[in-house]
């Protein structure tokens, strides 16, 4: 068996292991690329996705798959099911396969140095999308495409400050955090705290991880309600957790949006519907439709072109009075 064939066999074995472990891996796209790895005319892109935890993520995955197809890339897609070890395994498999470019959305911020150094040693460019990493290593990724999560947290805080501008009474807030250690959870918490910290009438009385899922939001909100009977505001780090929390608020005989004001992040259709129904007060937008920009960056790094170190996404803030009109325009 020559070296190329044995490398391809090893890569295939790894992909099979990844699938057996539950970190679903699939290959799709133009085909016609080099077998087992890059090197042909078609760009082979290995992409490791966080999981399928939210409406945002589903829209993000769809955008990436569609854009890779439109660009004529061969996409090797792996779903990490929100486990960092699955992502590390997937990235190692992409390195073994010799893909042209690796892109991933890191489930948490830390713990990537070793695998990123391995990609650098294999001379495979890495593009980060959606979430950032903390690293002490130089030149382990080419660019990072995604939202400014700190700014999203600030936008949420600014809405709250405006909403209570005419009141001197204490405002008691519960916070549903995203996955512990993830960039959006860290940054949305910090940006929000920075703004509300300017006025000590705002107090975060409880803060807990709801893992960005509907069931997580529902369970944690239920626990908040059983230990606090004086909650004024819920700040949820994403729509799915806010929607889950609404179920618990209603089950407790309270009116979401009235008895407890709700601030959420993302802007999925279901959240706009909840806003139109008066159950969510404000949504800070986080755009998941990153596929076209990602493919553009992948093409450029593959061609050895200069790319900006950071590419941010433009996003808005939507309130109840805009929800009805905006609903038909939502693309995710
Ligand atoms: O990283 C983006 C975040 O991850 C989205 O806000 C959330 O819905 C998703 O799970």
PDB file of N, CA, C and O in Angstrom, residues 152 175-179 182 184-190 192 207-208 212 234-242 263-266:
ATOM      1  N   UNK A 152     -23.330  42.644  21.647  1.00  0.00           N
ATOM      2  CA  UNK A 152     -24.712  42.146  21.795  1.00  0.00           C
ATOM      3  C   UNK A 152     -25.162  42.273  23.257  1.00  0.00           C
ATOM      4  O   UNK A 152     -26.284  42.676  23.536  1.00  0.00           O
ATOM      5  N   UNK A 175     -30.544  35.633  34.907  1.00  0.00           N
ATOM      6  CA  UNK A 175     -29.800  35.484  33.646  1.00  0.00           C
ATOM      7  C   UNK A 175     -29.694  34.009  33.277  1.00  0.00           C
ATOM      8  O   UNK A 175     -29.208  33.197  34.072  1.00  0.00           O
ATOM      9  N   UNK A 176     -30.149  33.702  32.073  1.00  0.00           N
ATOM     10  CA  UNK A 176     -29.977  32.345  31.535  1.00  0.00           C
ATOM     11  C   UNK A 176     -28.755  32.377  30.642  1.00  0.00           C
ATOM     12  O   UNK A 176     -28.796  32.919  29.532  1.00  0.00           O
ATOM     13  N   UNK A 177     -27.681  31.800  31.130  1.00  0.00           N
ATOM     14  CA  UNK A 177     -26.423  31.859  30.375  1.00  0.00           C
ATOM     15  C   UNK A 177     -26.354  30.745  29.336  1.00  0.00           C
ATOM     16  O   UNK A 177     -26.900  29.661  29.529  1.00  0.00           O
ATOM     17  N   UNK A 178     -25.606  31.015  28.265  1.00  0.00           N
ATOM     18  CA  UNK A 178     -25.310  29.964  27.280  1.00  0.00           C
ATOM     19  C   UNK A 178     -24.272  29.010  27.850  1.00  0.00           C
ATOM     20  O   UNK A 178     -23.817  29.163  28.994  1.00  0.00           O
ATOM     21  N   UNK A 179     -23.881  28.030  27.052  1.00  0.00           N
ATOM     22  CA  UNK A 179     -22.936  26.993  27.461  1.00  0.00           C
ATOM     23  C   UNK A 179     -21.733  27.570  28.213  1.00  0.00           C
ATOM     24  O   UNK A 179     -21.036  28.459  27.707  1.00  0.00           O
ATOM     25  N   UNK A 182     -18.283  29.082  26.768  1.00  0.00           N
ATOM     26  CA  UNK A 182     -18.368  29.451  25.345  1.00  0.00           C
ATOM     27  C   UNK A 182     -18.223  30.966  25.199  1.00  0.00           C
ATOM     28  O   UNK A 182     -18.585  31.726  26.113  1.00  0.00           O
ATOM     29  N   UNK A 184     -19.959  33.142  23.326  1.00  0.00           N
ATOM     30  CA  UNK A 184     -21.169  33.969  23.452  1.00  0.00           C
ATOM     31  C   UNK A 184     -21.658  34.084  24.893  1.00  0.00           C
ATOM     32  O   UNK A 184     -22.189  35.131  25.286  1.00  0.00           O
ATOM     33  N   UNK A 185     -21.491  33.031  25.694  1.00  0.00           N
ATOM     34  CA  UNK A 185     -21.923  33.114  27.100  1.00  0.00           C
ATOM     35  C   UNK A 185     -21.032  34.093  27.867  1.00  0.00           C
ATOM     36  O   UNK A 185     -21.528  34.979  28.586  1.00  0.00           O
ATOM     37  N   UNK A 186     -19.733  33.968  27.706  1.00  0.00           N
ATOM     38  CA  UNK A 186     -18.803  34.866  28.411  1.00  0.00           C
ATOM     39  C   UNK A 186     -19.026  36.318  27.994  1.00  0.00           C
ATOM     40  O   UNK A 186     -19.120  37.219  28.826  1.00  0.00           O
ATOM     41  N   UNK A 187     -19.107  36.534  26.688  1.00  0.00           N
ATOM     42  CA  UNK A 187     -19.143  37.909  26.185  1.00  0.00           C
ATOM     43  C   UNK A 187     -20.493  38.585  26.409  1.00  0.00           C
ATOM     44  O   UNK A 187     -20.554  39.773  26.724  1.00  0.00           O
ATOM     45  N   UNK A 188     -21.580  37.828  26.213  1.00  0.00           N
ATOM     46  CA  UNK A 188     -22.913  38.437  26.425  1.00  0.00           C
ATOM     47  C   UNK A 188     -23.098  38.762  27.899  1.00  0.00           C
ATOM     48  O   UNK A 188     -23.724  39.759  28.240  1.00  0.00           O
ATOM     49  N   UNK A 189     -22.568  37.938  28.783  1.00  0.00           N
ATOM     50  CA  UNK A 189     -22.620  38.234  30.229  1.00  0.00           C
ATOM     51  C   UNK A 189     -21.818  39.509  30.514  1.00  0.00           C
ATOM     52  O   UNK A 189     -22.305  40.426  31.168  1.00  0.00           O
ATOM     53  N   UNK A 190     -20.597  39.580  29.985  1.00  0.00           N
ATOM     54  CA  UNK A 190     -19.716  40.712  30.292  1.00  0.00           C
ATOM     55  C   UNK A 190     -20.243  42.036  29.726  1.00  0.00           C
ATOM     56  O   UNK A 190     -20.194  43.067  30.390  1.00  0.00           O
ATOM     57  N   UNK A 192     -23.325  42.881  28.990  1.00  0.00           N
ATOM     58  CA  UNK A 192     -24.535  43.257  29.733  1.00  0.00           C
ATOM     59  C   UNK A 192     -24.143  43.841  31.091  1.00  0.00           C
ATOM     60  O   UNK A 192     -24.619  44.912  31.487  1.00  0.00           O
ATOM     61  N   UNK A 207     -27.943  33.546  38.155  1.00  0.00           N
ATOM     62  CA  UNK A 207     -27.385  33.365  36.817  1.00  0.00           C
ATOM     63  C   UNK A 207     -26.975  31.904  36.672  1.00  0.00           C
ATOM     64  O   UNK A 207     -26.235  31.400  37.517  1.00  0.00           O
ATOM     65  N   UNK A 208     -27.477  31.243  35.646  1.00  0.00           N
ATOM     66  CA  UNK A 208     -27.154  29.816  35.501  1.00  0.00           C
ATOM     67  C   UNK A 208     -27.118  29.383  34.039  1.00  0.00           C
ATOM     68  O   UNK A 208     -27.791  29.974  33.193  1.00  0.00           O
ATOM     69  N   UNK A 212     -27.927  26.894  26.015  1.00  0.00           N
ATOM     70  CA  UNK A 212     -28.457  27.374  24.732  1.00  0.00           C
ATOM     71  C   UNK A 212     -29.623  26.537  24.202  1.00  0.00           C
ATOM     72  O   UNK A 212     -29.965  26.637  23.028  1.00  0.00           O
ATOM     73  N   UNK A 234     -35.952  38.792  32.814  1.00  0.00           N
ATOM     74  CA  UNK A 234     -35.136  37.647  32.403  1.00  0.00           C
ATOM     75  C   UNK A 234     -34.236  38.092  31.254  1.00  0.00           C
ATOM     76  O   UNK A 234     -34.728  38.627  30.253  1.00  0.00           O
ATOM     77  N   UNK A 235     -32.939  37.884  31.411  1.00  0.00           N
ATOM     78  CA  UNK A 235     -32.003  38.099  30.296  1.00  0.00           C
ATOM     79  C   UNK A 235     -31.536  36.716  29.845  1.00  0.00           C
ATOM     80  O   UNK A 235     -30.825  36.031  30.583  1.00  0.00           O
ATOM     81  N   UNK A 236     -31.973  36.301  28.652  1.00  0.00           N
ATOM     82  CA  UNK A 236     -31.606  34.975  28.116  1.00  0.00           C
ATOM     83  C   UNK A 236     -30.562  35.165  27.025  1.00  0.00           C
ATOM     84  O   UNK A 236     -30.758  35.983  26.115  1.00  0.00           O
ATOM     85  N   UNK A 237     -29.484  34.392  27.087  1.00  0.00           N
ATOM     86  CA  UNK A 237     -28.401  34.538  26.102  1.00  0.00           C
ATOM     87  C   UNK A 237     -28.786  34.027  24.714  1.00  0.00           C
ATOM     88  O   UNK A 237     -28.004  34.193  23.783  1.00  0.00           O
ATOM     89  N   UNK A 238     -29.926  33.334  24.593  1.00  0.00           N
ATOM     90  CA  UNK A 238     -30.426  33.051  23.235  1.00  0.00           C
ATOM     91  C   UNK A 238     -31.934  32.823  23.251  1.00  0.00           C
ATOM     92  O   UNK A 238     -32.555  32.682  24.315  1.00  0.00           O
ATOM     93  N   UNK A 239     -32.505  32.813  22.045  1.00  0.00           N
ATOM     94  CA  UNK A 239     -33.961  32.706  21.904  1.00  0.00           C
ATOM     95  C   UNK A 239     -34.489  31.367  22.390  1.00  0.00           C
ATOM     96  O   UNK A 239     -35.574  31.306  22.982  1.00  0.00           O
ATOM     97  N   UNK A 240     -33.766  30.304  22.094  1.00  0.00           N
ATOM     98  CA  UNK A 240     -34.291  28.987  22.490  1.00  0.00           C
ATOM     99  C   UNK A 240     -34.477  28.910  24.005  1.00  0.00           C
ATOM    100  O   UNK A 240     -35.497  28.407  24.491  1.00  0.00           O
ATOM    101  N   UNK A 241     -33.501  29.418  24.758  1.00  0.00           N
ATOM    102  CA  UNK A 241     -33.648  29.410  26.223  1.00  0.00           C
ATOM    103  C   UNK A 241     -34.799  30.321  26.649  1.00  0.00           C
ATOM    104  O   UNK A 241     -35.562  29.985  27.561  1.00  0.00           O
ATOM    105  N   UNK A 242     -34.961  31.466  25.986  1.00  0.00           N
ATOM    106  CA  UNK A 242     -36.067  32.377  26.322  1.00  0.00           C
ATOM    107  C   UNK A 242     -37.405  31.686  26.072  1.00  0.00           C
ATOM    108  O   UNK A 242     -38.324  31.772  26.893  1.00  0.00           O
ATOM    109  N   UNK A 263     -35.580  39.742  27.761  1.00  0.00           N
ATOM    110  CA  UNK A 263     -34.583  40.195  26.773  1.00  0.00           C
ATOM    111  C   UNK A 263     -33.940  38.940  26.212  1.00  0.00           C
ATOM    112  O   UNK A 263     -33.508  38.069  26.975  1.00  0.00           O
ATOM    113  N   UNK A 264     -33.854  38.846  24.877  1.00  0.00           N
ATOM    114  CA  UNK A 264     -33.266  37.646  24.282  1.00  0.00           C
ATOM    115  C   UNK A 264     -32.268  38.022  23.184  1.00  0.00           C
ATOM    116  O   UNK A 264     -32.182  39.179  22.786  1.00  0.00           O
ATOM    117  N   UNK A 265     -31.550  37.025  22.716  1.00  0.00           N
ATOM    118  CA  UNK A 265     -30.538  37.250  21.672  1.00  0.00           C
ATOM    119  C   UNK A 265     -30.717  36.195  20.574  1.00  0.00           C
ATOM    120  O   UNK A 265     -30.970  35.030  20.885  1.00  0.00           O
ATOM    121  N   UNK A 266     -30.578  36.583  19.337  1.00  0.00           N
ATOM    122  CA  UNK A 266     -30.542  35.765  18.108  1.00  0.00           C
ATOM    123  C   UNK A 266     -31.467  36.371  17.048  1.00  0.00           C
ATOM    124  O   UNK A 266     -30.997  36.844  16.045  1.00  0.00           O
TER     125      UNK A 266
END
